Tab-separated table of C-alpha atoms in Angstrom:
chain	number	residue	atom	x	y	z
A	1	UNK	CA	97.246	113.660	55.771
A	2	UNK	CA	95.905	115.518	58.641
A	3	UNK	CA	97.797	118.267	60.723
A	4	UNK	CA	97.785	118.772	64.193
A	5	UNK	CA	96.110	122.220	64.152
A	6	UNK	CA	93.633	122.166	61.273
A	7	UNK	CA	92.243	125.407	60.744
A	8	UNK	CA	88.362	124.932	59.680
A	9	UNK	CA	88.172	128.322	57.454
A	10	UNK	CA	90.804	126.657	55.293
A	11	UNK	CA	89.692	124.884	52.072
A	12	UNK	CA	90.117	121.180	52.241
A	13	UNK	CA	93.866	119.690	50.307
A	14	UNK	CA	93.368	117.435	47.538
A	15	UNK	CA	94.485	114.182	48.763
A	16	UNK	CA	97.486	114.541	46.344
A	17	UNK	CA	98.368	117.676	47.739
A	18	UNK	CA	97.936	116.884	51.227
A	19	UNK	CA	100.200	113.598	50.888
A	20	UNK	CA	102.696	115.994	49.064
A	21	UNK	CA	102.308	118.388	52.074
A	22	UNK	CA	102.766	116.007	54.478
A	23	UNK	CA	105.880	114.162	52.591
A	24	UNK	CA	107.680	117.343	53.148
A	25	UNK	CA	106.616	118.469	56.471
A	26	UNK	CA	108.086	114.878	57.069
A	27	UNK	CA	111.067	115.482	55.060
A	28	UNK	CA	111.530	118.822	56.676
A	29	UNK	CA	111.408	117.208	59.994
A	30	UNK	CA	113.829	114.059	59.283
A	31	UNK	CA	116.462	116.716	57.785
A	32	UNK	CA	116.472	119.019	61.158
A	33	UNK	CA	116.660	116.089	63.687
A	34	UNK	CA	119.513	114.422	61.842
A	35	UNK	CA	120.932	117.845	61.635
A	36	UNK	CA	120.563	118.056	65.501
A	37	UNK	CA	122.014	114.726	66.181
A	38	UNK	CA	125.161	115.742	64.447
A	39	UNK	CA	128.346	116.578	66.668
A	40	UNK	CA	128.091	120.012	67.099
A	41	UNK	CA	130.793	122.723	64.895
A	42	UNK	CA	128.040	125.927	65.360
A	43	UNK	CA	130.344	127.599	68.977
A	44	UNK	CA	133.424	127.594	67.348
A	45	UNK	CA	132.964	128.931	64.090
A	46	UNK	CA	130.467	131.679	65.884
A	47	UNK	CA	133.787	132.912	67.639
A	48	UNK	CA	135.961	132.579	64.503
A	49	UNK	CA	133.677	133.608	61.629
A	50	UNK	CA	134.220	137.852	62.695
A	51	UNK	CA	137.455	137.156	63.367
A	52	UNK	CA	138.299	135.443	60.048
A	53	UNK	CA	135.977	137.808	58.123
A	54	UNK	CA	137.423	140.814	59.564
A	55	UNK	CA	141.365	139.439	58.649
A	56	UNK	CA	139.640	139.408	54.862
A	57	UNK	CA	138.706	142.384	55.155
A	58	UNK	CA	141.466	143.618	56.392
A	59	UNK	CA	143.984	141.791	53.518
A	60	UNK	CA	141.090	143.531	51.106
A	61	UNK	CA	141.221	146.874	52.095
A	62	UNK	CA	144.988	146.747	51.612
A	63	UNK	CA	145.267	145.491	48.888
A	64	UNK	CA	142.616	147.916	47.431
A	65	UNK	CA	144.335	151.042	49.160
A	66	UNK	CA	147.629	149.336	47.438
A	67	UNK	CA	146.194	149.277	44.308
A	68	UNK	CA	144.096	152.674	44.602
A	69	UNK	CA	147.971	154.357	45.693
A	70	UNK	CA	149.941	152.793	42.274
A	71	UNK	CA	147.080	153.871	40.166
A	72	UNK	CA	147.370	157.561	41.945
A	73	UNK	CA	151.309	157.724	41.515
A	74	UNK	CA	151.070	156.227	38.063
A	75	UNK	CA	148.928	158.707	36.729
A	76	UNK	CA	150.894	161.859	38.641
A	77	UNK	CA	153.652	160.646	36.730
A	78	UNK	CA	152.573	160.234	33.636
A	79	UNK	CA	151.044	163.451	33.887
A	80	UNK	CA	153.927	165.288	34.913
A	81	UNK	CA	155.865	163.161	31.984
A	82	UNK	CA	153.426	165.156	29.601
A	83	UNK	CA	153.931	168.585	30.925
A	84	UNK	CA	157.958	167.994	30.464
A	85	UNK	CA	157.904	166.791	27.720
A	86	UNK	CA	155.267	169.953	26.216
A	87	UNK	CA	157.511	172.135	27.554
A	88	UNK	CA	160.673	171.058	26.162
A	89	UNK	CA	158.900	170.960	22.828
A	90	UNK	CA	158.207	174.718	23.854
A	91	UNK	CA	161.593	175.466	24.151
A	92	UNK	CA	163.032	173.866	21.986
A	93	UNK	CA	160.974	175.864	18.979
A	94	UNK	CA	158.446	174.048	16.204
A	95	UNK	CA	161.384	172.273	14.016
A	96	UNK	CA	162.015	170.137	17.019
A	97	UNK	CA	158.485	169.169	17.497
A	98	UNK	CA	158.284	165.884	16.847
A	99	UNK	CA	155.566	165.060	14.038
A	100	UNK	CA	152.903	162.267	14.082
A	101	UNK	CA	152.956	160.152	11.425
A	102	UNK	CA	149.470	161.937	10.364
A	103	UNK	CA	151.500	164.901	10.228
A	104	UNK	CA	154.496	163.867	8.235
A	105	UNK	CA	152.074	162.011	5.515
A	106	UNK	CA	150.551	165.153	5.038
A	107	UNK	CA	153.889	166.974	4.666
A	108	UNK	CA	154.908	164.221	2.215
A	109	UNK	CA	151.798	164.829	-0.064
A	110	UNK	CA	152.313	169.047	0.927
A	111	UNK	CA	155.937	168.445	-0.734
A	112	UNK	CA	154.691	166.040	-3.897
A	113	UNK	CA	152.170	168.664	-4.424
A	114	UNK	CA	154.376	171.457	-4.607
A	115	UNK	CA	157.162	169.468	-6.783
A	116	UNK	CA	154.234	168.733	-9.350
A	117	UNK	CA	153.518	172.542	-8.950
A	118	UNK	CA	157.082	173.670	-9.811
A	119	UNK	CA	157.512	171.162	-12.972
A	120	UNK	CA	153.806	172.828	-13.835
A	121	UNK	CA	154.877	176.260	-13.811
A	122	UNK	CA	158.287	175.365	-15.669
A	123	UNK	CA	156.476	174.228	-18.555
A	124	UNK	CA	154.263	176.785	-18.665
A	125	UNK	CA	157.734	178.980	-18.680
A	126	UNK	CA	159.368	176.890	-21.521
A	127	UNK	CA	155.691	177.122	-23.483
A	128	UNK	CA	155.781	181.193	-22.749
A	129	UNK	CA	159.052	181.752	-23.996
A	130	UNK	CA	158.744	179.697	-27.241
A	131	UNK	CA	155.794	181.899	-27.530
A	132	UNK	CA	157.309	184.912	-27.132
A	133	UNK	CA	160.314	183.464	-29.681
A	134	UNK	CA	157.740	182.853	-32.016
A	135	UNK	CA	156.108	186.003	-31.896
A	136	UNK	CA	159.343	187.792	-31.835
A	137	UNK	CA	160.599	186.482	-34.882
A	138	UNK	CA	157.327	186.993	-36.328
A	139	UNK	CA	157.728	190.717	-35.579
A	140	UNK	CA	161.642	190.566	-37.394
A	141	UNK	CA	160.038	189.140	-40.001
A	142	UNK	CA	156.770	191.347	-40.197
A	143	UNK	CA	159.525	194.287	-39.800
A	144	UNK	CA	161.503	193.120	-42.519
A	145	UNK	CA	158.446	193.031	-44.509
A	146	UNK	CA	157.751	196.839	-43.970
A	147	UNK	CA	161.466	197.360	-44.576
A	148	UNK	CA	161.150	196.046	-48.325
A	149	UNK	CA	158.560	197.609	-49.033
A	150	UNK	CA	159.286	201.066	-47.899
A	151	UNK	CA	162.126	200.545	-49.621
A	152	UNK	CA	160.586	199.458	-53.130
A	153	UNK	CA	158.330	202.250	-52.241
A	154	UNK	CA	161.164	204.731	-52.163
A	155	UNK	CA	163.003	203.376	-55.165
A	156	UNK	CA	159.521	203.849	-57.033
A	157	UNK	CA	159.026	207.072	-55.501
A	158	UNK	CA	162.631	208.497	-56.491
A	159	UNK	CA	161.809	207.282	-59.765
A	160	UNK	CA	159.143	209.120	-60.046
A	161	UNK	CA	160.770	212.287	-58.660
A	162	UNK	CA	161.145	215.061	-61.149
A	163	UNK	CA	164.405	215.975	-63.616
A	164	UNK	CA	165.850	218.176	-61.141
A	165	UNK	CA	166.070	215.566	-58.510
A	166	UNK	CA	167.445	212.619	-60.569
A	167	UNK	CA	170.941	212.670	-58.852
A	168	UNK	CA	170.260	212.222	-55.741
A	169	UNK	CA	167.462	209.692	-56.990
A	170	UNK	CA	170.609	207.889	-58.263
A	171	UNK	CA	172.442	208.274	-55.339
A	172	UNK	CA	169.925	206.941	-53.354
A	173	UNK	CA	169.855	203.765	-55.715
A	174	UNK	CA	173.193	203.233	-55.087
A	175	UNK	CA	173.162	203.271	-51.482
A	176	UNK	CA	170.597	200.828	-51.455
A	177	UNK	CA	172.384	198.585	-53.788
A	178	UNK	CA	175.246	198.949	-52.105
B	18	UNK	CA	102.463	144.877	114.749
B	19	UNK	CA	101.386	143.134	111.417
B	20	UNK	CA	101.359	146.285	109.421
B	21	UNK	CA	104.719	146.990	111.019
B	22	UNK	CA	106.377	143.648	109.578
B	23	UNK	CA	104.689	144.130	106.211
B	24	UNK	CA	105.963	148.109	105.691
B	25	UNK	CA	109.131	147.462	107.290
B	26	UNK	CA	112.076	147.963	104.522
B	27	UNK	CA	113.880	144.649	103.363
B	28	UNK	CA	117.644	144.421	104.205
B	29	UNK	CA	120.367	144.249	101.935
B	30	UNK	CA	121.057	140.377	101.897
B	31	UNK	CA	116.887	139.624	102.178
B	32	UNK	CA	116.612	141.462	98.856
B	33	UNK	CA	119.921	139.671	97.011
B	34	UNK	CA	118.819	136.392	98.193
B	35	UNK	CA	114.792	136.943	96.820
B	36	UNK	CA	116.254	138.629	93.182
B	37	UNK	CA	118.597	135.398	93.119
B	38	UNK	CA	115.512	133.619	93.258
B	39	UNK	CA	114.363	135.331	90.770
B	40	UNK	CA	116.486	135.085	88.873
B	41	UNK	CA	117.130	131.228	89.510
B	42	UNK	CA	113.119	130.798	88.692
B	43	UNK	CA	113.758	132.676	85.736
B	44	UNK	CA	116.839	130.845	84.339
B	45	UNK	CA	115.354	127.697	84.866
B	46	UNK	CA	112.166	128.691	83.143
B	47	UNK	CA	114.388	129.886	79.809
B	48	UNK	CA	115.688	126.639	80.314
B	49	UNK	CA	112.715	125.046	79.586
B	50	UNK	CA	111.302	127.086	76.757
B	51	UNK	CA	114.421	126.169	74.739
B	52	UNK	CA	114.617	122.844	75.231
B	53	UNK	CA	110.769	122.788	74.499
B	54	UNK	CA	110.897	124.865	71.547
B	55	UNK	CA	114.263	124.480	70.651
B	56	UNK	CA	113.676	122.533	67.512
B	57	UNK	CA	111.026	123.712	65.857
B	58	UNK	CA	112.758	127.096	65.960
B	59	UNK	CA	115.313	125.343	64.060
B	60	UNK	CA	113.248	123.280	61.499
B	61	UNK	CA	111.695	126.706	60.752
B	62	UNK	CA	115.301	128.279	59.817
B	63	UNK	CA	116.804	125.366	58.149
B	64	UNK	CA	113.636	125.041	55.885
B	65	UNK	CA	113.659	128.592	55.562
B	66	UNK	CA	117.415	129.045	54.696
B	67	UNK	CA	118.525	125.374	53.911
B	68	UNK	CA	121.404	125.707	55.535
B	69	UNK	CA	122.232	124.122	58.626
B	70	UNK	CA	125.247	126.351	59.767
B	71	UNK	CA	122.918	129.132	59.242
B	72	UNK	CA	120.139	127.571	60.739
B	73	UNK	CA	121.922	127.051	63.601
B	74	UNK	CA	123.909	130.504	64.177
B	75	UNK	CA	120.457	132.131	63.941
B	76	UNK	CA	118.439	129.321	65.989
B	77	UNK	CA	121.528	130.459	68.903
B	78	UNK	CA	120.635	133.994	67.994
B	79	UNK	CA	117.181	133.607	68.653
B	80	UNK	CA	117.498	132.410	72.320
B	81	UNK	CA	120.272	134.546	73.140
B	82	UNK	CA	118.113	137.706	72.153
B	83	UNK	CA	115.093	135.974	73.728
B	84	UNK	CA	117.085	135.434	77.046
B	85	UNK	CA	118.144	139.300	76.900
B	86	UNK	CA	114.257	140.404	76.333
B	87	UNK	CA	113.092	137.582	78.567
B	88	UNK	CA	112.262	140.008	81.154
B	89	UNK	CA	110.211	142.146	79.290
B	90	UNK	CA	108.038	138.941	77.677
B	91	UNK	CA	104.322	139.808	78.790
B	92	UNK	CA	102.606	136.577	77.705
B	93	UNK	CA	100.491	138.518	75.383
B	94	UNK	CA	101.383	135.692	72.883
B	95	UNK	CA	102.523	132.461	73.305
B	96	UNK	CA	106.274	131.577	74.216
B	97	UNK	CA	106.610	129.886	70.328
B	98	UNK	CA	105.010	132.686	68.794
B	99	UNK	CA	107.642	135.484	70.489
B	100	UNK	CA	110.554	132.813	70.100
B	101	UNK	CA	108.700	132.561	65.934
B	102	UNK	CA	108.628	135.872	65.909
B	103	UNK	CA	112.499	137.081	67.022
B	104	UNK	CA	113.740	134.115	64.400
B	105	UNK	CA	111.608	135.881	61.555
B	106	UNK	CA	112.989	139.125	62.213
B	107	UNK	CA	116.623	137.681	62.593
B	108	UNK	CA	116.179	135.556	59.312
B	109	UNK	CA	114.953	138.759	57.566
B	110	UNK	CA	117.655	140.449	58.821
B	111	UNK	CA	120.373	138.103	57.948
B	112	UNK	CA	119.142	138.562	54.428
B	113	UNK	CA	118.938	142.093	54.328
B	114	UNK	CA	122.531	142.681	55.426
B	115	UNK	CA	123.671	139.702	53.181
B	116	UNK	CA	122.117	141.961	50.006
B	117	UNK	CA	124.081	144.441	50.973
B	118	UNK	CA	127.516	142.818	51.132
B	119	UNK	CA	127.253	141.907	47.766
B	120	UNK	CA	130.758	140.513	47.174
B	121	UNK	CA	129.266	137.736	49.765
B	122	UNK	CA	126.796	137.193	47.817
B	123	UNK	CA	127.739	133.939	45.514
B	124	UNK	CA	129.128	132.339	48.952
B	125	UNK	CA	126.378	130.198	50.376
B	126	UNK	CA	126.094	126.706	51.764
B	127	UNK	CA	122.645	126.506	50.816
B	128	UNK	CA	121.866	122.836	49.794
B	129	UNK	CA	120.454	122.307	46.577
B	130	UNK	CA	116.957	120.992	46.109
B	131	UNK	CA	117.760	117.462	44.922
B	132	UNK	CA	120.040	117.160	48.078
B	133	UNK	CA	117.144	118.627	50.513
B	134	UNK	CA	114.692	116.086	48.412
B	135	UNK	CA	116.924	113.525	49.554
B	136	UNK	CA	115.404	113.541	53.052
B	137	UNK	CA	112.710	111.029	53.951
B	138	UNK	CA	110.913	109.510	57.235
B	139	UNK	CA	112.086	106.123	57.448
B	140	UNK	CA	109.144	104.083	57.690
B	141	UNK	CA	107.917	100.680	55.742
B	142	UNK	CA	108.032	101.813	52.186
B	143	UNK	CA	107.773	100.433	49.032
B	144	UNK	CA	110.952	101.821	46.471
B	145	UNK	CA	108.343	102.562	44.278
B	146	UNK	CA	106.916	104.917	47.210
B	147	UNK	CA	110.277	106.684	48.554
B	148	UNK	CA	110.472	107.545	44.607
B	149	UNK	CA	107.025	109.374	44.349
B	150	UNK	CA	107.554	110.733	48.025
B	151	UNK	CA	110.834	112.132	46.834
B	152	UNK	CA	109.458	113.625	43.774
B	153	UNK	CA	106.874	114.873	45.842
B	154	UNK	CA	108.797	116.296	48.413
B	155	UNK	CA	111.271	118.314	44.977
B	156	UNK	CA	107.830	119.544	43.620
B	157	UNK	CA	106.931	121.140	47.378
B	158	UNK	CA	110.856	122.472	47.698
B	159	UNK	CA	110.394	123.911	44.205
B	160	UNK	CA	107.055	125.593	44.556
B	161	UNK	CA	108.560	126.895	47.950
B	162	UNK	CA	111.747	128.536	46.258
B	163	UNK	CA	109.316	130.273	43.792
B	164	UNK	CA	107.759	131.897	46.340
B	165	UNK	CA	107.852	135.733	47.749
B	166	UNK	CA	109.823	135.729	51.099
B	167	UNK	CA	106.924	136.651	53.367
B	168	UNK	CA	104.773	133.994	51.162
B	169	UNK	CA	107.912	131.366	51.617
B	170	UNK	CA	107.465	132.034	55.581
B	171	UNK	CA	103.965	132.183	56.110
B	172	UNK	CA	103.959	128.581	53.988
B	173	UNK	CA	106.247	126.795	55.811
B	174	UNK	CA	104.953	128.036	59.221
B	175	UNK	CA	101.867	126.558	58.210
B	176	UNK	CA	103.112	123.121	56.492
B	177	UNK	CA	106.368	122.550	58.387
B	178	UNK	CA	105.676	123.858	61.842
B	179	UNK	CA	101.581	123.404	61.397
B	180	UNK	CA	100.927	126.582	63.274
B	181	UNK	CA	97.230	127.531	63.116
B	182	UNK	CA	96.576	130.913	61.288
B	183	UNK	CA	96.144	132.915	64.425
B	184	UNK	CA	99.505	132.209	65.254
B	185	UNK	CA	101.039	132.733	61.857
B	186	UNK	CA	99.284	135.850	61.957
B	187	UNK	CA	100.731	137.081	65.473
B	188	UNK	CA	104.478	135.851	64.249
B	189	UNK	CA	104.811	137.648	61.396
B	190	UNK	CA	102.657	140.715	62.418
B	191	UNK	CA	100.141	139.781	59.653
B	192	UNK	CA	96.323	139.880	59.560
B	193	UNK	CA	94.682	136.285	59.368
B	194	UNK	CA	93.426	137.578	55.874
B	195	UNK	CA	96.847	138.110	54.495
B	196	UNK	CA	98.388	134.916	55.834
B	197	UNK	CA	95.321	133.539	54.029
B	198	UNK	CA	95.989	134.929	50.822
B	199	UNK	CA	99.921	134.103	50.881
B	200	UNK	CA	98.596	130.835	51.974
B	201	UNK	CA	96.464	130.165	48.881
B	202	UNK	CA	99.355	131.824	46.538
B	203	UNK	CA	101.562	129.309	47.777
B	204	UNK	CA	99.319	125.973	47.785
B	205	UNK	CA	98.421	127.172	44.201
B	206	UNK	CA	102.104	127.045	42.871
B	207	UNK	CA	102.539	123.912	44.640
B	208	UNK	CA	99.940	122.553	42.869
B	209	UNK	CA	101.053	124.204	39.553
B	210	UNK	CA	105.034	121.507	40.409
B	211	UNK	CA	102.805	118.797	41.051
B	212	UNK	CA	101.192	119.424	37.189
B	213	UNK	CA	103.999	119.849	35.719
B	214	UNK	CA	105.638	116.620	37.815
B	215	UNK	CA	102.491	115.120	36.408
């Protein structure tokens, strides 16, 4: 294939190359003229294009400033929902602040804890005072002990007692009897 | 007497009547440069873009900015290269403002490569023929979208248009050693489709 203007510092094309070359020069060529011979639709749409593009624009930019102005009032309100609603909580005092669920789980364990704590410490009671029965009756029955034998110690003792104190020895005997 | 004619001040109406003339001999000589370079401006921007609308809007473009600067044409360069030279700029330009608007970008009538393959000279051919030509012609469209924009124009001025290097070299504001090197760049991926055609 040769060109019209052949530039001599160029390499020389493979002849595969050049008939590639020249195919689509060719190609190139038979495209634009049957592009040319086509009624022409270029004028009008160079007067309409703007005008169309700038009407899309246009229905854009509202609807983006739409949507930009409902996202705005949404969140205001929301917002100011929030603050209401804190400060009725406020006045309204902590019992009626309403509790997340987080919270009231934890105040359900809080209250099974303290129930186990209570039935706990009552045993420990019950255990205390049979303790303190025990060692109570212990003690009556230590002192009762003691009692006897002061008392067997006495008798022995007023036995012992010389002649001249044998009545009230006897006396004492009797009381004890009695 | 002489000297008086010739430093005497033109009237009104002798002025108007030589600037219509001008501008007459001007008009008419814009006439003529489009209709003479008319489409190769456009084969240039269609190959360049692959789209005809575009091709078109930009080949208009061209001459109405050339007809503005017409004046102001020195004939440093030839009429093609300056006419090459404003559609280059307006091309890159058209792309450059596309990038930007990049909600525009997935809308383009660009023809796809099996469509612009499609394309042949009719001539006496063989089927077997039109069927390598057209596989030839995909390989060159291939190699040509792989290429680096100033690479893509420097080709196709060069194997579309068949401007010499010179006046690549003036149209895209190149030295002859660059347009060289994009030159070889893009023969060598050309060759690289018709391999791996092959």
């Amino acid at each position: 294939m040769s060109w019209k203007k052949d530039n001599s510092t160029e390499p020389a094309l493979e002849p595969e190359l050049a008939e590639a070359l020249g195919n689509f020069r060719q190609s190139v060529k038979a495209w634009s003229e049957a592009a040319l011979r086509q009624p022409r639709t270029a004028e009008p749409r160079k007067v309409l294009t703007p005008v169309r593009q700038l009407s899309w624009r246009l229905v854009l930019t509202g609807a983006m400033a739409c949507l930009l102005a409902v996202g705005t009032v949404g969140a205001i309100y929301v917002h100011h929902r929030g603050v209401e609603q804190a400060a009725g909580v406020r006045r309204a005092g902590p019992a009626a602040r309403p509790l997340a669920p987080e919270q009231k789980a934890a105040m359900a364990v809080r209250g099974q804890a303290e129930e186990q704590d209570v039935d706990h410490a009552a045993r420990e009671l019950v255990a205390v005072q049979r303790l303190l029965a025990q060692e109570d009756s212990e003690t009556r029955a230590d002192a009762q002990v003691d009692e006897d034998l002061l008392a067997a110690v006495d008798t022995d003792v007023a036995r012992q007692v010389p002649a001249a104190m044998e009545p009230l020895a006897q006396l004492a005997d009797e009381g004890a009897s009695q | 007497m002489a000297a008086g004619i010739l430093t005497r001040p033109l009237d009104e109406a002798a002025t108007e009547a030589l600037s219509a003339r001008a501008r007459g001999t001007a008009t008419e000589e814009f006439a003529q440069i489009v209709t003479r370079h008319r489409n190769q401006i456009f084969r240039f921007l269609l190959a360049s873009t692959r789209d005809i609308d575009l091709a078109e809007t930009l080949t208009q473009d061209c001459f109405l900015k050339a007809h503005r600067n017409w004046s102001g044409f020195r004939g440093e360069s030839s009429a093609m290269t300056w006419l090459m030279r404003i559609a280059i700029n307006l091309e890159k330009d058209h792309w450059r403002n596309r990038r930007l608007q990049f909600w525009r970008l997935t809308r383009t009538n660009s023809v796809d490569l099996d469509e612009a393959s499609e394309w042949l000279p009719s001539g006496e051919r063989s089927a077997e023929q039109k069927l390598l030509a057209r596989e030839q012609v995909k390989a060159v469209w291939r190699a040509v979208e792989g290429l680096s924009a100033r690479q893509k124009t420097v080709f196709l001025l060069r194997y579309v248009d068949e401007m010499d290097l010179g006046e690549i070299a003036a149209a895209t504001g190149l030295s002859e050693g660059t347009v060289k090197a994009h030159l070889s760049r893009g023969l060598t991926k050309v060759r690289e489709q018709m391999k791996g055609r092959a």
